Coordinates of N, CA and C in Angstrom, one line a residue:
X19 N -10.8 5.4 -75.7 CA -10.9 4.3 -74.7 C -10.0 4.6 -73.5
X20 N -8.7 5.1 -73.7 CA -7.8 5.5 -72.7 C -8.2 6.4 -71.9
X21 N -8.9 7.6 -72.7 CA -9.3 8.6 -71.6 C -10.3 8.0 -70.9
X22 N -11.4 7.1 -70.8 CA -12.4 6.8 -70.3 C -11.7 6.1 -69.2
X23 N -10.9 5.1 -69.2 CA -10.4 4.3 -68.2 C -9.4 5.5 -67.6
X24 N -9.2 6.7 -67.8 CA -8.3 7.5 -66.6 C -9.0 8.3 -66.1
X25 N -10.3 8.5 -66.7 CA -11.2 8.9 -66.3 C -12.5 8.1 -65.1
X26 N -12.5 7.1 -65.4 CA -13.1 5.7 -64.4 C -11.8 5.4 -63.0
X27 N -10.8 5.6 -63.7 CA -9.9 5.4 -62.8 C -9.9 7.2 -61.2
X28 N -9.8 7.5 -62.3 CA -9.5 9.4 -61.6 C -11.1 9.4 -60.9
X29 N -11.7 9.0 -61.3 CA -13.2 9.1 -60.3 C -13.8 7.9 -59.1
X30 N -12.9 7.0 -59.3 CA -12.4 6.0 -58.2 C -11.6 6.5 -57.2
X31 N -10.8 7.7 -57.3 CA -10.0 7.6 -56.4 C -10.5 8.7 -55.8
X32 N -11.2 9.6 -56.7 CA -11.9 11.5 -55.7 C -12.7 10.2 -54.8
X33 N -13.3 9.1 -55.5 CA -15.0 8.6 -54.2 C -13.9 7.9 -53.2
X34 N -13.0 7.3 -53.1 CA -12.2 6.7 -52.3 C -11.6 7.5 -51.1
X35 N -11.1 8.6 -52.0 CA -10.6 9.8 -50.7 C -11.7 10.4 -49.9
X36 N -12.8 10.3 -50.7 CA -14.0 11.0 -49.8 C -14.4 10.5 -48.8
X37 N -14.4 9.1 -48.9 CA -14.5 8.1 -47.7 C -13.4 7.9 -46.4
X38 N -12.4 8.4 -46.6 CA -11.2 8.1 -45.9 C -11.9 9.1 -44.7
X39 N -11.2 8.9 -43.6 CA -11.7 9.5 -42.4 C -10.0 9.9 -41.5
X40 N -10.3 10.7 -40.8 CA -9.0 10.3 -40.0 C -9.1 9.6 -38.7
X41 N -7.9 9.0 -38.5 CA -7.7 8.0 -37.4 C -7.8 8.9 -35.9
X42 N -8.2 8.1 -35.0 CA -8.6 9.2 -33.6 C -8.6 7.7 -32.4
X43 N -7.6 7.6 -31.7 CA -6.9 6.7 -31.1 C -8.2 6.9 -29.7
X44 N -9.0 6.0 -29.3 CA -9.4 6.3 -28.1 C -8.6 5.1 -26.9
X45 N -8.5 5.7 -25.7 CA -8.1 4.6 -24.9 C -9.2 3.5 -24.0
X46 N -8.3 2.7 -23.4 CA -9.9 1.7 -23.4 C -9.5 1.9 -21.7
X47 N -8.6 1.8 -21.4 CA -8.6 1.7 -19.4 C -8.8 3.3 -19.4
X48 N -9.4 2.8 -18.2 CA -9.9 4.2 -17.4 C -8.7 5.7 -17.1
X49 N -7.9 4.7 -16.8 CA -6.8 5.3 -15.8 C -5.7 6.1 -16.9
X50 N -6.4 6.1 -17.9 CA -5.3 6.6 -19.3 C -6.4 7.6 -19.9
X51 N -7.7 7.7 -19.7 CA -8.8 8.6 -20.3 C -9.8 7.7 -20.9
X52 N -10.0 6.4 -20.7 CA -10.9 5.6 -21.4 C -12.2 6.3 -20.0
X53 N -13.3 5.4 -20.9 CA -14.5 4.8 -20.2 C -14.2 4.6 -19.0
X54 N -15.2 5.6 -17.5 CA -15.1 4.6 -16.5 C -16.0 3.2 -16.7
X55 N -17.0 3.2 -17.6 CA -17.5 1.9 -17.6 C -16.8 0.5 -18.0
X56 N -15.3 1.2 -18.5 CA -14.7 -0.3 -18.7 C -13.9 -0.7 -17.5
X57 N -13.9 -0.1 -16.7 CA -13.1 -0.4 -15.1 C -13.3 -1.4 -14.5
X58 N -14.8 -1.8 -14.4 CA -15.3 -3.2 -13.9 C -14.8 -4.4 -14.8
X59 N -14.6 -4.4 -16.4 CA -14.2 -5.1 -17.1 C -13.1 -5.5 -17.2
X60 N -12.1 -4.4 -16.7 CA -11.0 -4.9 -17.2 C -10.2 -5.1 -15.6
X61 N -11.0 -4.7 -14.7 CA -10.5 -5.6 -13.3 C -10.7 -6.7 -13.0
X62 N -11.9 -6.9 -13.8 CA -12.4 -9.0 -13.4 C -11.5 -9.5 -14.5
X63 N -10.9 -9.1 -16.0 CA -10.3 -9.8 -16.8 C -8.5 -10.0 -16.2
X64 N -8.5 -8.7 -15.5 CA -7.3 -9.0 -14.5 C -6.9 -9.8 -13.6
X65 N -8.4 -10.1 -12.8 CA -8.5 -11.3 -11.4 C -8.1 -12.5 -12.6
X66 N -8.8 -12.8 -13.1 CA -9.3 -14.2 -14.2 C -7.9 -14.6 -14.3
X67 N -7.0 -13.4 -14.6 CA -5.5 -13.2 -15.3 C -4.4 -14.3 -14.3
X68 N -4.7 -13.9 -12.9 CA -4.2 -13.8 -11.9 C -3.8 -14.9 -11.2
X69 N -2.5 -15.1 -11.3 CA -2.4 -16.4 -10.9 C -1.5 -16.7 -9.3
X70 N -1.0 -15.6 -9.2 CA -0.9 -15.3 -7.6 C -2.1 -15.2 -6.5
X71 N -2.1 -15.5 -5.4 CA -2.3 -15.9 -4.6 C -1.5 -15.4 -2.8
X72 N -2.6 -15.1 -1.9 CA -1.9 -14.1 -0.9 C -1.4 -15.7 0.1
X73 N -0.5 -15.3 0.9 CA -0.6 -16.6 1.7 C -1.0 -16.1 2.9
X74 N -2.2 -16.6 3.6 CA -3.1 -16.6 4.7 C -2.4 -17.8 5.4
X75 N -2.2 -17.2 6.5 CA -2.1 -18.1 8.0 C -3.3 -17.8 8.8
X76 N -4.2 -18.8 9.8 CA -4.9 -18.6 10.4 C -4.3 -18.5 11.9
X77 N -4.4 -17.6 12.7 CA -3.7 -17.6 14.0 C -4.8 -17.9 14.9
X78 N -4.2 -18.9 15.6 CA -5.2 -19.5 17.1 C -5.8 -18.1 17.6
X79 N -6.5 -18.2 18.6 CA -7.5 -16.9 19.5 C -6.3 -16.7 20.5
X80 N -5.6 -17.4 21.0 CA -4.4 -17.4 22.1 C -3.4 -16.6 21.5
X81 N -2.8 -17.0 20.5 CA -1.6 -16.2 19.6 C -2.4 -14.4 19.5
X82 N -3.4 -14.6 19.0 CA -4.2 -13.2 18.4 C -4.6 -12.3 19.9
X83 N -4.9 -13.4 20.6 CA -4.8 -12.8 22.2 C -3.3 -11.8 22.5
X84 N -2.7 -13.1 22.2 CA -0.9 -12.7 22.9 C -0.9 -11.0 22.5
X85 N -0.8 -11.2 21.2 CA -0.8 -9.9 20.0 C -1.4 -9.0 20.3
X86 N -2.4 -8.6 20.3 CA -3.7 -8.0 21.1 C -3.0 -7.4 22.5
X87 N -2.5 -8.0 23.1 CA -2.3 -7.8 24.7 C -1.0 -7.0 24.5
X88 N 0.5 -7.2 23.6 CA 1.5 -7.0 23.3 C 1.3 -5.7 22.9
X89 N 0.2 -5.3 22.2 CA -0.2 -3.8 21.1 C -0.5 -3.1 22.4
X90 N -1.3 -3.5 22.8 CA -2.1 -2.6 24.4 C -1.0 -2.1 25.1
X91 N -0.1 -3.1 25.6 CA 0.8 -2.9 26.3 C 1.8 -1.9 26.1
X92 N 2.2 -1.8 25.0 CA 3.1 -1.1 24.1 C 2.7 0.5 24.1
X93 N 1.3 0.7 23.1 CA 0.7 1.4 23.3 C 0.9 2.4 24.4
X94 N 0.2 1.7 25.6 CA -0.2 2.1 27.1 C 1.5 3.0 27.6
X95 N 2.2 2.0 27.3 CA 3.8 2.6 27.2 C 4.6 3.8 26.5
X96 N 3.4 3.6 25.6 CA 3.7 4.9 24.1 C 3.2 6.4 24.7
X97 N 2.1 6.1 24.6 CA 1.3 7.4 25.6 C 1.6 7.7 26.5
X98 N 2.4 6.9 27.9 CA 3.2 7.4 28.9 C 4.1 8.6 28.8
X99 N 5.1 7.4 27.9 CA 6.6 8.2 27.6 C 6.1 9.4 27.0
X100 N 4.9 9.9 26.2 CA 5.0 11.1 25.3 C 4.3 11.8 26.5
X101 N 3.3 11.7 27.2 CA 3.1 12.9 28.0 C 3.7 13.0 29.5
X102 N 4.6 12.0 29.7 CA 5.4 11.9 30.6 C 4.8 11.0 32.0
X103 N 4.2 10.7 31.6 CA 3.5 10.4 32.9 C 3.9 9.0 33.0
X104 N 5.0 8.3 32.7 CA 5.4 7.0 33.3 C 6.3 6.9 33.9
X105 N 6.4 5.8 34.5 CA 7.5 5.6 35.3 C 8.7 4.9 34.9
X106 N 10.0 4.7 35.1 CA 10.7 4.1 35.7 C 10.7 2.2 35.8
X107 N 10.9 1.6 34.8 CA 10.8 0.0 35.3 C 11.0 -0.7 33.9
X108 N 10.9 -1.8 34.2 CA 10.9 -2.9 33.2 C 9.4 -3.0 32.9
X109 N 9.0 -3.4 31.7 CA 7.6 -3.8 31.4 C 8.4 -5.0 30.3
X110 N 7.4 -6.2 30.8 CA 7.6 -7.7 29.3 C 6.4 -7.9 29.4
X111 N 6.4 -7.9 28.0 CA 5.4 -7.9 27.0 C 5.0 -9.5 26.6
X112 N 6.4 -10.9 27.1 CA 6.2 -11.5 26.4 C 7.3 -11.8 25.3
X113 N 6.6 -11.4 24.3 CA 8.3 -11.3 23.3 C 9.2 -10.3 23.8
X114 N 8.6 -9.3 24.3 CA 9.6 -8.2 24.1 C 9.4 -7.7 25.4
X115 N 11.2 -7.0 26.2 CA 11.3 -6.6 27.2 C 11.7 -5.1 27.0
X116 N 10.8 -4.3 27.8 CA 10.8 -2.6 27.7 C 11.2 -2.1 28.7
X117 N 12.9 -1.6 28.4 CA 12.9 -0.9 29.8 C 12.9 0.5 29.7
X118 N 12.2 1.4 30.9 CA 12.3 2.9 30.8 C 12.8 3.5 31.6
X119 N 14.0 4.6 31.5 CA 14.9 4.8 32.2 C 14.8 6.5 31.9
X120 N 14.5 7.3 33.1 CA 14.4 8.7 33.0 C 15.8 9.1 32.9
X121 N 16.5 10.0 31.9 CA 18.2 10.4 32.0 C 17.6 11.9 31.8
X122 N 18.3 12.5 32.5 CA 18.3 14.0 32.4 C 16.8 14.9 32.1
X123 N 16.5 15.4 31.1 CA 15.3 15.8 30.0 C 14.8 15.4 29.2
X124 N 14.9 13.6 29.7 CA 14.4 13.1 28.3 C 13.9 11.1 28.8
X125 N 14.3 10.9 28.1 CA 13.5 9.5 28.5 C 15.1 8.1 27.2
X126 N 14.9 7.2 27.9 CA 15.9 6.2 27.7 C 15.0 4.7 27.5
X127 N 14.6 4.4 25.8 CA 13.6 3.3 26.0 C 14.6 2.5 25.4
X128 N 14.8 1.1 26.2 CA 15.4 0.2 25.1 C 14.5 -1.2 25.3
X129 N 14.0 -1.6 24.1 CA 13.6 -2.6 24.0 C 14.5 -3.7 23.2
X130 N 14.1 -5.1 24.2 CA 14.8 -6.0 23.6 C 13.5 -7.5 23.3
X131 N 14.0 -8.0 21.6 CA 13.2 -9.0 21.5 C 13.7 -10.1 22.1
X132 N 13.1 -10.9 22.8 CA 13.6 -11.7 23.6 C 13.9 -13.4 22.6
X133 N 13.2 -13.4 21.8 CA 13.2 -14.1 20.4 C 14.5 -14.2 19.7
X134 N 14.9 -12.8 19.7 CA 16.0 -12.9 18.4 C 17.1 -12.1 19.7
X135 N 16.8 -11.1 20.7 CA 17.7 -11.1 21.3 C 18.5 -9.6 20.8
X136 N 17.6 -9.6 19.5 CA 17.5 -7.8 19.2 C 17.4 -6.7 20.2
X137 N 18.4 -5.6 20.4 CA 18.1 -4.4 21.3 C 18.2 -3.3 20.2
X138 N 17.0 -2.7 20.9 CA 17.4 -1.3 20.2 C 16.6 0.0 21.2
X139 N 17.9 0.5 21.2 CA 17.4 2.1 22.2 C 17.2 2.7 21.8
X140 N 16.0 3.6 22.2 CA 14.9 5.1 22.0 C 15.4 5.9 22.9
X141 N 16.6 7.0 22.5 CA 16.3 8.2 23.0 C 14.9 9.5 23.1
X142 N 14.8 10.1 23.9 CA 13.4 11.0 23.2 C 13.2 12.2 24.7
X143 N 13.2 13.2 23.9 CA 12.7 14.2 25.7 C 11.7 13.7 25.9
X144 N 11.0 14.4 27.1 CA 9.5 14.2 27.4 C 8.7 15.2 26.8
X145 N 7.5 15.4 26.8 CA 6.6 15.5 26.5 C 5.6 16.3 27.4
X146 N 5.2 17.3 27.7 CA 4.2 17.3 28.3 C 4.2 17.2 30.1
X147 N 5.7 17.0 30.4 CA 5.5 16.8 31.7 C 6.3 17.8 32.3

């Protein structure tokens, strides 16, 4: 009777190990070797997650004008000074006062925010002239 039950026992365990499998770890995000098809899922479960929030200001057409006009300006200033072709003078922008001052082989920009009252001077040769 003993051998039978180590025998019932010992043939439980060969069918048990036959079944065992080994373990094989797959990843589930994309960005580690998963599925690109779980990308879409696990970015909406992210949004869902998400409890931040950007803070939006809406700026008048006037302010976005100002800004607009300020970039141009600047710009128009930028491309001067680098192929040389500007002059000599004050430019205000508004917030900000630009002045350009030719010294030797090079160019002397200092702008000041008229806001905060910040200066800060740009050395730089020319460019092209």
């Amino acid at each position: 009777m003993k051998n039978k039950l180590y025998m019932l026992f010992a043939s439980i365990l060969i069918v048990a190990s036959s079944n065992a499998t080994e373990l094989i770890y797959t990843p589930v995000n994309p960005s580690f070797g998963g599925s690109p098809l779980n990308g879409t899922f696990l970015l909406n479960k992210a949004n869902a997650q998400n409890d931040h929030t950007s803070a939006t200001s809406e700026k008048s057409f006037v302010t976005r004008f100002k800004e607009s006009l300020e970039r141009n300006i600047m710009n128009t200033i930028t491309r001067g000074v680098a192929t040389g072709d500007i002059s000599d003078g004050v430019y205000d922008t508004g917030d900000f006062r630009i002045e350009v001052a030719t010294v030797g082989d090079g160019v002397v920009i200092t702008i000041t925010n008229l806001l905060t009252g910040e200066i800060t001077v740009i050395e730089m040769p020319v460019y092209g002239g």
